[in-house]
């Protein structure tokens, strides 16, 4: 835990108030120093040749809306031949360089220069005659041994650039880009924290949601109604008598359609239910048909379209509408429209729905025997999930705070870690090709609290 606390402190420093010290010879700090030098030369109303960088004596970085570098630098001015620079004037400067990684833009915010004191003087200035990159000896090692997190801000800048190009992110203006970078920095700290506290094998980090605040993420992608509304009472499913196989995966048995994308709409409940009905229809009738979520978003008056809903209500709505159309007949728009359901186009029907046990062994047994299950869970660890078996602390992933509906399609063990395989509806460019793997056997994130299925007879 001490290590975790240290990591958190360093990250907080990088992403928040304090400025973190950078290791000597840090490439980004050198780049900033070089930039400051150019600005200094451009502004200096002096005669004689331009100043050169003698030494970067110290560098710190702070993440604000961009990255601010605080640099202590010794500059060399005056004539200098290739052999010696003894007549050089040495100047000690403090620079503040503000850099916006997304715009590849830098600005000199502050410069304070005075004649260098003895301790600040460069001893062997001839060394600095080459280009910056060839003069590692000109950079002092004042910061001592480096610690993890010291260059967090630099990694952040690189990660943010990658993130923007990977996910094709564009922001309307620089102010917005700066704000998003700040959020990204906070989120990376949060992902590190999740990583440090995870009890499974999951990796957390940059995802397509890394520039959203938790509040934005919740309101755009999650479903607060799951925890607020009582589910419509359903008949209890019969627990299978046979013990479940050690592992099972309905993807290997053709019962699961490809991963879909709910977009910026809290319609996870509709995707969870269509996924379940697709499986039930396949297992009873032999056809795997991709079914319409938009029909539920538009026509299920019991639920709240992009504002959330409950699987138990959605089954009822499907029964009273008379069935579901196919994905291609009633395709997904990601916002509520007028209901244009047509009973002529019904592709599948359901006859009833059942509530499944809260016992994870019984859930596994029901799944292996009967098909993929609609479940709900607390999506706490999902915004920054990349891969592996996620196992957040129970304290952080409260089982009573369920806010996302998904589809349980299988279970098994990776190495020694038992998992549930969960089909999500955030596209294939999230998680493991759109799937989430969650620890099995610890009722992780309340995944056992709202398990249900439609029945086709
Ligand atoms: C700085 O970050 C790079 C990766 O971006 C890493 O390889 C290096 O070890 C880090 N250095 C320190 C001192 O943390
Ligand atoms: C199941 O529902 C369908 C469509 O509503 C209906 O035609 C069928 O008779 C039902 N089956 C049973 C056994 O009730």
mmCIF file of C-alpha atoms in Angstrom, residues 83-453:
data_model
loop_
_atom_site.group_PDB
_atom_site.id
_atom_site.type_symbol
_atom_site.label_atom_id
_atom_site.label_comp_id
_atom_site.label_asym_id
_atom_site.label_seq_id
_atom_site.Cartn_x
_atom_site.Cartn_y
_atom_site.Cartn_z
ATOM 1 C CA UNK A 83 38.985 25.289 -28.978
ATOM 2 C CA UNK A 84 37.909 27.432 -26.099
ATOM 3 C CA UNK A 85 35.252 29.795 -24.827
ATOM 4 C CA UNK A 86 37.094 31.296 -21.913
ATOM 5 C CA UNK A 87 35.992 34.798 -22.635
ATOM 6 C CA UNK A 88 32.378 33.745 -22.531
ATOM 7 C CA UNK A 89 29.784 35.557 -20.576
ATOM 8 C CA UNK A 90 27.691 33.067 -18.631
ATOM 9 C CA UNK A 91 24.097 33.897 -17.844
ATOM 10 C CA UNK A 92 21.771 32.089 -15.461
ATOM 11 C CA UNK A 93 18.120 32.081 -16.528
ATOM 12 C CA UNK A 94 14.885 30.805 -15.169
ATOM 13 C CA UNK A 95 12.420 30.041 -17.927
ATOM 14 C CA UNK A 96 8.817 29.010 -17.846
ATOM 15 C CA UNK A 97 7.727 27.324 -21.025
ATOM 16 C CA UNK A 98 4.100 26.481 -21.567
ATOM 17 C CA UNK A 99 3.501 23.663 -23.967
ATOM 18 C CA UNK A 100 0.283 22.385 -25.484
ATOM 19 C CA UNK A 101 0.986 18.865 -26.673
ATOM 20 C CA UNK A 102 -2.160 18.649 -28.807
ATOM 21 C CA UNK A 103 -1.226 21.743 -30.801
ATOM 22 C CA UNK A 104 2.573 21.178 -30.884
ATOM 23 C CA UNK A 105 2.775 24.756 -29.677
ATOM 24 C CA UNK A 106 5.047 26.286 -27.050
ATOM 25 C CA UNK A 107 5.175 29.685 -25.457
ATOM 26 C CA UNK A 108 7.779 31.370 -23.282
ATOM 27 C CA UNK A 109 5.810 32.598 -20.283
ATOM 28 C CA UNK A 110 8.594 33.952 -18.158
ATOM 29 C CA UNK A 111 12.318 34.605 -18.336
ATOM 30 C CA UNK A 112 14.555 35.936 -15.580
ATOM 31 C CA UNK A 113 18.236 36.185 -16.404
ATOM 32 C CA UNK A 114 21.255 37.507 -14.528
ATOM 33 C CA UNK A 115 25.004 36.887 -14.620
ATOM 34 C CA UNK A 116 25.694 33.339 -13.509
ATOM 35 C CA UNK A 117 27.103 32.801 -10.050
ATOM 36 C CA UNK A 118 30.081 30.582 -9.631
ATOM 37 C CA UNK A 119 28.063 27.478 -8.819
ATOM 38 C CA UNK A 120 25.946 27.985 -11.895
ATOM 39 C CA UNK A 121 28.824 28.335 -14.289
ATOM 40 C CA UNK A 122 29.589 25.695 -16.860
ATOM 41 C CA UNK A 123 33.065 24.323 -16.258
ATOM 42 C CA UNK A 124 33.924 23.045 -19.696
ATOM 43 C CA UNK A 125 31.942 25.136 -22.056
ATOM 44 C CA UNK A 126 33.817 23.790 -25.105
ATOM 45 C CA UNK A 127 31.704 20.678 -24.677
ATOM 46 C CA UNK A 128 28.614 22.607 -25.545
ATOM 47 C CA UNK A 129 29.746 23.617 -28.990
ATOM 48 C CA UNK A 130 27.954 20.756 -30.685
ATOM 49 C CA UNK A 131 24.250 20.496 -31.135
ATOM 50 C CA UNK A 132 22.014 20.045 -28.140
ATOM 51 C CA UNK A 133 21.569 16.350 -28.663
ATOM 52 C CA UNK A 134 25.292 15.714 -28.692
ATOM 53 C CA UNK A 135 25.930 17.428 -25.384
ATOM 54 C CA UNK A 136 24.624 15.232 -22.610
ATOM 55 C CA UNK A 137 27.632 16.290 -20.513
ATOM 56 C CA UNK A 138 26.320 19.853 -20.485
ATOM 57 C CA UNK A 139 23.270 18.803 -18.535
ATOM 58 C CA UNK A 140 23.726 18.521 -14.814
ATOM 59 C CA UNK A 141 22.459 15.617 -12.781
ATOM 60 C CA UNK A 142 21.128 17.758 -9.970
ATOM 61 C CA UNK A 143 17.846 15.917 -9.462
ATOM 62 C CA UNK A 144 19.344 12.728 -8.066
ATOM 63 C CA UNK A 145 17.959 9.270 -8.710
ATOM 64 C CA UNK A 146 14.740 9.229 -10.685
ATOM 65 C CA UNK A 147 11.534 7.862 -9.241
ATOM 66 C CA UNK A 148 8.533 6.382 -10.967
ATOM 67 C CA UNK A 149 6.063 9.065 -11.945
ATOM 68 C CA UNK A 150 8.679 11.774 -12.263
ATOM 69 C CA UNK A 151 8.134 12.068 -15.953
ATOM 70 C CA UNK A 152 4.418 11.422 -15.709
ATOM 71 C CA UNK A 153 3.630 14.710 -17.390
ATOM 72 C CA UNK A 154 5.758 13.845 -20.395
ATOM 73 C CA UNK A 155 4.239 10.447 -20.779
ATOM 74 C CA UNK A 156 0.863 12.135 -20.486
ATOM 75 C CA UNK A 157 1.599 14.490 -23.352
ATOM 76 C CA UNK A 158 2.669 11.610 -25.575
ATOM 77 C CA UNK A 159 -0.314 9.510 -24.515
ATOM 78 C CA UNK A 160 -2.708 12.349 -25.215
ATOM 79 C CA UNK A 161 -1.295 12.830 -28.713
ATOM 80 C CA UNK A 162 -1.657 9.080 -29.366
ATOM 81 C CA UNK A 163 -5.140 9.090 -27.902
ATOM 82 C CA UNK A 164 -6.237 11.928 -30.182
ATOM 83 C CA UNK A 165 -4.956 10.213 -33.307
ATOM 84 C CA UNK A 166 -6.074 6.677 -32.342
ATOM 85 C CA UNK A 167 -9.649 7.718 -31.676
ATOM 86 C CA UNK A 168 -9.800 10.556 -34.212
ATOM 87 C CA UNK A 169 -10.532 13.160 -31.540
ATOM 88 C CA UNK A 170 -11.022 16.783 -32.578
ATOM 89 C CA UNK A 171 -11.928 19.606 -30.248
ATOM 90 C CA UNK A 172 -13.755 22.720 -31.292
ATOM 91 C CA UNK A 173 -11.111 25.154 -30.063
ATOM 92 C CA UNK A 174 -7.943 25.348 -28.032
ATOM 93 C CA UNK A 175 -9.755 26.083 -24.832
ATOM 94 C CA UNK A 176 -11.684 22.848 -25.213
ATOM 95 C CA UNK A 177 -8.522 20.917 -26.127
ATOM 96 C CA UNK A 178 -6.809 22.291 -23.023
ATOM 97 C CA UNK A 179 -9.776 21.323 -20.855
ATOM 98 C CA UNK A 180 -9.804 17.808 -22.321
ATOM 99 C CA UNK A 181 -6.096 17.419 -21.688
ATOM 100 C CA UNK A 182 -6.667 18.320 -18.039
ATOM 101 C CA UNK A 183 -9.445 15.721 -17.791
ATOM 102 C CA UNK A 184 -7.248 13.191 -19.576
ATOM 103 C CA UNK A 185 -4.492 13.812 -17.026
ATOM 104 C CA UNK A 186 -6.909 13.268 -14.127
ATOM 105 C CA UNK A 187 -8.234 10.137 -15.790
ATOM 106 C CA UNK A 188 -4.794 8.663 -16.280
ATOM 107 C CA UNK A 189 -4.188 9.139 -12.569
ATOM 108 C CA UNK A 190 -7.478 7.378 -11.895
ATOM 109 C CA UNK A 191 -6.561 4.528 -14.243
ATOM 110 C CA UNK A 192 -3.225 4.124 -12.432
ATOM 111 C CA UNK A 193 -5.094 4.011 -9.200
ATOM 112 C CA UNK A 194 -7.518 1.357 -10.487
ATOM 113 C CA UNK A 195 -4.516 -0.550 -11.752
ATOM 114 C CA UNK A 196 -2.727 -0.393 -8.423
ATOM 115 C CA UNK A 197 -5.798 -1.581 -6.523
ATOM 116 C CA UNK A 198 -7.031 -4.249 -8.948
ATOM 117 C CA UNK A 199 -7.029 -7.737 -7.466
ATOM 118 C CA UNK A 200 -7.267 -9.496 -10.821
ATOM 119 C CA UNK A 201 -5.178 -9.346 -13.958
ATOM 120 C CA UNK A 202 -6.840 -6.365 -15.633
ATOM 121 C CA UNK A 203 -5.007 -3.558 -17.351
ATOM 122 C CA UNK A 204 -6.439 -0.083 -17.170
ATOM 123 C CA UNK A 205 -5.322 2.918 -19.166
ATOM 124 C CA UNK A 206 -6.210 4.933 -22.227
ATOM 125 C CA UNK A 207 -9.588 4.090 -23.736
ATOM 126 C CA UNK A 208 -11.844 5.997 -26.082
ATOM 127 C CA UNK A 209 -13.516 7.463 -22.974
ATOM 128 C CA UNK A 210 -10.331 8.932 -21.494
ATOM 129 C CA UNK A 211 -11.269 12.554 -22.205
ATOM 130 C CA UNK A 212 -14.611 12.402 -20.395
ATOM 131 C CA UNK A 213 -15.220 13.347 -16.778
ATOM 132 C CA UNK A 214 -16.867 10.708 -14.655
ATOM 133 C CA UNK A 215 -20.101 12.741 -14.706
ATOM 134 C CA UNK A 216 -20.066 12.995 -18.503
ATOM 135 C CA UNK A 217 -19.353 9.318 -18.839
ATOM 136 C CA UNK A 218 -22.171 8.422 -16.477
ATOM 137 C CA UNK A 219 -24.726 10.598 -18.158
ATOM 138 C CA UNK A 220 -23.765 9.619 -21.730
ATOM 139 C CA UNK A 221 -23.167 5.892 -21.385
ATOM 140 C CA UNK A 222 -24.577 4.557 -18.133
ATOM 141 C CA UNK A 223 -28.018 3.835 -16.793
ATOM 142 C CA UNK A 224 -28.855 5.284 -13.380
ATOM 143 C CA UNK A 225 -32.347 3.788 -13.412
ATOM 144 C CA UNK A 226 -30.974 0.298 -12.830
ATOM 145 C CA UNK A 227 -30.240 1.080 -9.205
ATOM 146 C CA UNK A 228 -33.201 3.439 -8.695
ATOM 147 C CA UNK A 229 -36.223 1.588 -10.050
ATOM 148 C CA UNK A 230 -37.407 -1.701 -8.588
ATOM 149 C CA UNK A 231 -37.350 -4.402 -11.277
ATOM 150 C CA UNK A 232 -40.721 -5.696 -12.438
ATOM 151 C CA UNK A 233 -41.281 -8.951 -10.547
ATOM 152 C CA UNK A 234 -40.678 -12.044 -12.673
ATOM 153 C CA UNK A 235 -41.060 -15.749 -12.140
ATOM 154 C CA UNK A 236 -37.947 -17.404 -10.713
ATOM 155 C CA UNK A 237 -36.038 -19.516 -13.208
ATOM 156 C CA UNK A 238 -35.572 -23.150 -12.375
ATOM 157 C CA UNK A 239 -32.021 -23.928 -11.292
ATOM 158 C CA UNK A 240 -30.523 -26.765 -13.380
ATOM 159 C CA UNK A 241 -29.849 -29.895 -11.331
ATOM 160 C CA UNK A 242 -26.634 -30.898 -13.083
ATOM 161 C CA UNK A 243 -23.438 -29.181 -11.996
ATOM 162 C CA UNK A 244 -22.158 -26.718 -14.596
ATOM 163 C CA UNK A 245 -19.190 -27.568 -16.837
ATOM 164 C CA UNK A 246 -15.853 -26.043 -15.777
ATOM 165 C CA UNK A 247 -16.102 -23.486 -18.565
ATOM 166 C CA UNK A 248 -18.555 -22.466 -21.229
ATOM 167 C CA UNK A 249 -18.657 -19.844 -23.960
ATOM 168 C CA UNK A 250 -21.723 -19.276 -26.112
ATOM 169 C CA UNK A 251 -19.590 -17.489 -28.714
ATOM 170 C CA UNK A 252 -18.169 -20.892 -29.583
ATOM 171 C CA UNK A 253 -21.686 -22.223 -30.143
ATOM 172 C CA UNK A 254 -22.979 -19.560 -32.483
ATOM 173 C CA UNK A 255 -25.417 -17.977 -30.036
ATOM 174 C CA UNK A 256 -23.918 -14.480 -29.932
ATOM 175 C CA UNK A 257 -24.049 -11.728 -32.578
ATOM 176 C CA UNK A 258 -21.133 -9.357 -33.091
ATOM 177 C CA UNK A 259 -20.455 -6.532 -30.636
ATOM 178 C CA UNK A 260 -22.666 -3.464 -31.156
ATOM 179 C CA UNK A 261 -22.215 0.176 -30.175
ATOM 180 C CA UNK A 262 -24.855 2.065 -28.201
ATOM 181 C CA UNK A 263 -23.189 5.423 -28.929
ATOM 182 C CA UNK A 264 -23.848 8.394 -26.666
ATOM 183 C CA UNK A 265 -27.143 7.011 -25.388
ATOM 184 C CA UNK A 266 -27.930 5.232 -22.119
ATOM 185 C CA UNK A 267 -29.612 2.358 -23.963
ATOM 186 C CA UNK A 268 -27.467 -0.467 -22.576
ATOM 187 C CA UNK A 269 -30.638 -2.100 -21.220
ATOM 188 C CA UNK A 270 -31.950 -2.529 -24.795
ATOM 189 C CA UNK A 271 -28.670 -4.098 -25.976
ATOM 190 C CA UNK A 272 -28.546 -6.414 -22.992
ATOM 191 C CA UNK A 273 -32.076 -7.630 -23.745
ATOM 192 C CA UNK A 274 -31.698 -8.030 -27.518
ATOM 193 C CA UNK A 275 -28.496 -10.001 -26.870
ATOM 194 C CA UNK A 276 -30.396 -12.313 -24.572
ATOM 195 C CA UNK A 277 -33.336 -12.728 -26.979
ATOM 196 C CA UNK A 278 -30.948 -13.349 -29.904
ATOM 197 C CA UNK A 279 -29.485 -16.250 -27.900
ATOM 198 C CA UNK A 280 -32.862 -17.630 -26.824
ATOM 199 C CA UNK A 281 -34.196 -17.530 -30.372
ATOM 200 C CA UNK A 282 -31.055 -19.212 -31.706
ATOM 201 C CA UNK A 283 -31.279 -21.996 -29.122
ATOM 202 C CA UNK A 284 -35.016 -22.643 -29.728
ATOM 203 C CA UNK A 285 -35.267 -21.971 -33.458
ATOM 204 C CA UNK A 286 -31.715 -22.409 -34.769
ATOM 205 C CA UNK A 287 -31.363 -18.968 -36.396
ATOM 206 C CA UNK A 288 -29.034 -16.297 -35.059
ATOM 207 C CA UNK A 289 -30.747 -13.031 -35.978
ATOM 208 C CA UNK A 290 -29.429 -9.626 -34.976
ATOM 209 C CA UNK A 291 -32.363 -7.798 -33.353
ATOM 210 C CA UNK A 292 -33.445 -4.175 -33.100
ATOM 211 C CA UNK A 293 -32.533 -2.070 -30.072
ATOM 212 C CA UNK A 294 -34.005 1.008 -31.726
ATOM 213 C CA UNK A 295 -37.461 -0.583 -31.546
ATOM 214 C CA UNK A 296 -37.068 -0.678 -27.763
ATOM 215 C CA UNK A 297 -35.611 2.827 -27.594
ATOM 216 C CA UNK A 298 -38.579 4.202 -29.586
ATOM 217 C CA UNK A 299 -41.506 1.965 -28.618
ATOM 218 C CA UNK A 300 -40.899 0.659 -25.095
ATOM 219 C CA UNK A 301 -43.017 3.116 -23.107
ATOM 220 C CA UNK A 302 -42.080 1.451 -19.810
ATOM 221 C CA UNK A 303 -38.466 2.527 -20.185
ATOM 222 C CA UNK A 304 -36.710 5.814 -20.839
ATOM 223 C CA UNK A 305 -34.908 5.377 -24.163
ATOM 224 C CA UNK A 306 -31.437 6.956 -23.856
ATOM 225 C CA UNK A 307 -32.249 7.941 -20.273
ATOM 226 C CA UNK A 308 -32.071 4.320 -19.129
ATOM 227 C CA UNK A 309 -34.332 1.368 -18.579
ATOM 228 C CA UNK A 310 -34.756 -2.033 -17.007
ATOM 229 C CA UNK A 311 -34.480 -5.395 -18.765
ATOM 230 C CA UNK A 312 -37.518 -6.626 -16.830
ATOM 231 C CA UNK A 313 -39.609 -3.835 -18.370
ATOM 232 C CA UNK A 314 -38.163 -4.437 -21.820
ATOM 233 C CA UNK A 315 -39.312 -8.096 -21.826
ATOM 234 C CA UNK A 316 -42.805 -6.928 -20.980
ATOM 235 C CA UNK A 317 -42.673 -4.330 -23.762
ATOM 236 C CA UNK A 318 -41.534 -6.954 -26.294
ATOM 237 C CA UNK A 319 -44.391 -9.212 -25.270
ATOM 238 C CA UNK A 320 -47.002 -6.498 -25.564
ATOM 239 C CA UNK A 321 -45.631 -5.139 -28.854
ATOM 240 C CA UNK A 322 -45.701 -8.664 -30.279
ATOM 241 C CA UNK A 323 -41.987 -9.210 -30.849
ATOM 242 C CA UNK A 324 -38.796 -7.659 -32.165
ATOM 243 C CA UNK A 325 -37.860 -6.587 -35.670
ATOM 244 C CA UNK A 326 -34.404 -7.277 -37.044
ATOM 245 C CA UNK A 327 -31.481 -4.891 -36.727
ATOM 246 C CA UNK A 328 -31.553 -4.250 -40.488
ATOM 247 C CA UNK A 329 -35.306 -3.571 -40.614
ATOM 248 C CA UNK A 330 -35.307 -1.204 -37.643
ATOM 249 C CA UNK A 331 -31.730 -0.045 -37.368
ATOM 250 C CA UNK A 332 -30.005 1.766 -34.570
ATOM 251 C CA UNK A 333 -29.968 5.575 -34.482
ATOM 252 C CA UNK A 334 -28.844 6.207 -30.912
ATOM 253 C CA UNK A 335 -31.570 8.686 -30.021
ATOM 254 C CA UNK A 336 -35.289 8.404 -29.446
ATOM 255 C CA UNK A 337 -37.508 8.749 -32.513
ATOM 256 C CA UNK A 338 -41.194 8.230 -33.088
ATOM 257 C CA UNK A 339 -42.064 4.523 -32.815
ATOM 258 C CA UNK A 340 -42.231 2.974 -36.279
ATOM 259 C CA UNK A 341 -42.696 -0.629 -35.235
ATOM 260 C CA UNK A 342 -44.616 -2.741 -37.701
ATOM 261 C CA UNK A 343 -46.084 -6.081 -36.642
ATOM 262 C CA UNK A 344 -45.590 -7.379 -40.204
ATOM 263 C CA UNK A 345 -41.873 -7.177 -39.678
ATOM 264 C CA UNK A 346 -41.697 -9.096 -36.403
ATOM 265 C CA UNK A 347 -38.792 -11.528 -36.671
ATOM 266 C CA UNK A 348 -38.859 -13.098 -33.220
ATOM 267 C CA UNK A 349 -41.231 -13.235 -30.278
ATOM 268 C CA UNK A 350 -40.826 -14.120 -26.622
ATOM 269 C CA UNK A 351 -43.421 -15.763 -24.385
ATOM 270 C CA UNK A 352 -42.263 -14.702 -20.920
ATOM 271 C CA UNK A 353 -39.248 -13.817 -18.860
ATOM 272 C CA UNK A 354 -37.596 -15.147 -15.727
ATOM 273 C CA UNK A 355 -35.389 -13.917 -12.924
ATOM 274 C CA UNK A 356 -32.253 -16.002 -12.417
ATOM 275 C CA UNK A 357 -30.604 -16.939 -9.126
ATOM 276 C CA UNK A 358 -28.064 -14.668 -7.404
ATOM 277 C CA UNK A 359 -25.778 -17.597 -6.706
ATOM 278 C CA UNK A 360 -22.855 -17.530 -9.125
ATOM 279 C CA UNK A 361 -22.689 -21.330 -9.450
ATOM 280 C CA UNK A 362 -26.381 -21.430 -10.292
ATOM 281 C CA UNK A 363 -25.921 -18.549 -12.741
ATOM 282 C CA UNK A 364 -23.155 -20.534 -14.454
ATOM 283 C CA UNK A 365 -25.296 -23.664 -14.554
ATOM 284 C CA UNK A 366 -28.270 -21.775 -16.001
ATOM 285 C CA UNK A 367 -26.071 -20.069 -18.586
ATOM 286 C CA UNK A 368 -24.385 -23.275 -19.788
ATOM 287 C CA UNK A 369 -27.739 -25.013 -20.103
ATOM 288 C CA UNK A 370 -29.983 -22.224 -21.400
ATOM 289 C CA UNK A 371 -28.014 -19.431 -23.088
ATOM 290 C CA UNK A 372 -26.559 -15.943 -22.558
ATOM 291 C CA UNK A 373 -28.033 -13.985 -19.636
ATOM 292 C CA UNK A 374 -28.974 -10.314 -19.333
ATOM 293 C CA UNK A 375 -27.181 -8.909 -16.293
ATOM 294 C CA UNK A 376 -26.543 -5.526 -14.724
ATOM 295 C CA UNK A 377 -23.458 -4.413 -12.859
ATOM 296 C CA UNK A 378 -21.582 -1.476 -11.434
ATOM 297 C CA UNK A 379 -19.499 -0.120 -14.338
ATOM 298 C CA UNK A 380 -17.022 1.573 -11.977
ATOM 299 C CA UNK A 381 -13.954 -0.096 -13.504
ATOM 300 C CA UNK A 382 -15.089 -0.048 -17.125
ATOM 301 C CA UNK A 383 -14.325 3.498 -18.318
ATOM 302 C CA UNK A 384 -10.583 2.781 -18.372
ATOM 303 C CA UNK A 385 -10.620 -1.012 -18.819
ATOM 304 C CA UNK A 386 -8.348 -2.361 -21.549
ATOM 305 C CA UNK A 387 -7.965 -6.114 -21.057
ATOM 306 C CA UNK A 388 -7.545 -8.924 -18.566
ATOM 307 C CA UNK A 389 -9.763 -10.056 -15.712
ATOM 308 C CA UNK A 390 -11.041 -7.051 -13.798
ATOM 309 C CA UNK A 391 -11.414 -7.438 -10.052
ATOM 310 C CA UNK A 392 -11.921 -4.097 -8.344
ATOM 311 C CA UNK A 393 -12.115 -3.813 -4.569
ATOM 312 C CA UNK A 394 -15.641 -4.469 -3.350
ATOM 313 C CA UNK A 395 -15.516 -1.174 -1.499
ATOM 314 C CA UNK A 396 -15.014 0.708 -4.771
ATOM 315 C CA UNK A 397 -17.395 -1.332 -6.877
ATOM 316 C CA UNK A 398 -20.487 -1.400 -4.675
ATOM 317 C CA UNK A 399 -22.861 -4.206 -5.625
ATOM 318 C CA UNK A 400 -25.869 -1.972 -4.957
ATOM 319 C CA UNK A 401 -24.705 0.778 -7.310
ATOM 320 C CA UNK A 402 -25.446 -1.056 -10.537
ATOM 321 C CA UNK A 403 -25.530 1.326 -13.485
ATOM 322 C CA UNK A 404 -24.910 -0.699 -16.634
ATOM 323 C CA UNK A 405 -26.669 -3.625 -18.336
ATOM 324 C CA UNK A 406 -24.654 -6.122 -20.368
ATOM 325 C CA UNK A 407 -24.782 -9.736 -21.582
ATOM 326 C CA UNK A 408 -23.154 -12.673 -19.821
ATOM 327 C CA UNK A 409 -22.004 -15.064 -22.554
ATOM 328 C CA UNK A 410 -19.569 -17.408 -20.842
ATOM 329 C CA UNK A 411 -17.213 -18.218 -18.015
ATOM 330 C CA UNK A 412 -13.929 -19.990 -17.422
ATOM 331 C CA UNK A 413 -10.518 -19.587 -15.842
ATOM 332 C CA UNK A 414 -7.488 -17.701 -17.106
ATOM 333 C CA UNK A 415 -4.432 -19.046 -15.393
ATOM 334 C CA UNK A 416 -5.813 -19.273 -11.874
ATOM 335 C CA UNK A 417 -8.276 -16.436 -12.226
ATOM 336 C CA UNK A 418 -11.933 -17.404 -12.665
ATOM 337 C CA UNK A 419 -13.826 -14.999 -14.913
ATOM 338 C CA UNK A 420 -17.120 -14.140 -16.501
ATOM 339 C CA UNK A 421 -17.055 -13.211 -20.203
ATOM 340 C CA UNK A 422 -19.292 -10.212 -20.730
ATOM 341 C CA UNK A 423 -20.473 -8.784 -24.030
ATOM 342 C CA UNK A 424 -20.618 -5.014 -23.795
ATOM 343 C CA UNK A 425 -22.224 -2.516 -26.188
ATOM 344 C CA UNK A 426 -19.473 0.103 -26.518
ATOM 345 C CA UNK A 427 -18.124 -1.085 -29.867
ATOM 346 C CA UNK A 428 -15.272 -3.461 -30.668
ATOM 347 C CA UNK A 429 -12.720 -0.720 -30.038
ATOM 348 C CA UNK A 430 -13.284 -0.975 -26.306
ATOM 349 C CA UNK A 431 -11.984 -3.684 -23.931
ATOM 350 C CA UNK A 432 -11.041 -7.050 -25.448
ATOM 351 C CA UNK A 433 -12.696 -6.643 -28.860
ATOM 352 C CA UNK A 434 -15.730 -5.233 -27.105
ATOM 353 C CA UNK A 435 -15.762 -7.745 -24.217
ATOM 354 C CA UNK A 436 -15.240 -7.249 -20.503
ATOM 355 C CA UNK A 437 -13.778 -9.980 -18.304
ATOM 356 C CA UNK A 438 -14.817 -9.794 -14.682
ATOM 357 C CA UNK A 439 -13.758 -11.866 -11.690
ATOM 358 C CA UNK A 440 -16.092 -14.790 -10.989
ATOM 359 C CA UNK A 441 -16.906 -16.101 -7.529
ATOM 360 C CA UNK A 442 -16.834 -12.837 -5.571
ATOM 361 C CA UNK A 443 -20.122 -11.319 -6.774
ATOM 362 C CA UNK A 444 -17.875 -8.665 -8.298
ATOM 363 C CA UNK A 445 -19.512 -5.288 -8.940
ATOM 364 C CA UNK A 446 -22.969 -6.703 -8.207
ATOM 365 C CA UNK A 447 -22.996 -8.741 -11.424
ATOM 366 C CA UNK A 448 -25.224 -11.333 -9.747
ATOM 367 C CA UNK A 449 -27.968 -8.960 -8.616
ATOM 368 C CA UNK A 450 -30.096 -8.548 -11.753
ATOM 369 C CA UNK A 451 -29.799 -11.676 -13.890
ATOM 370 C CA UNK A 452 -32.693 -12.429 -16.177
ATOM 371 C CA UNK A 453 -33.755 -13.964 -19.452
#
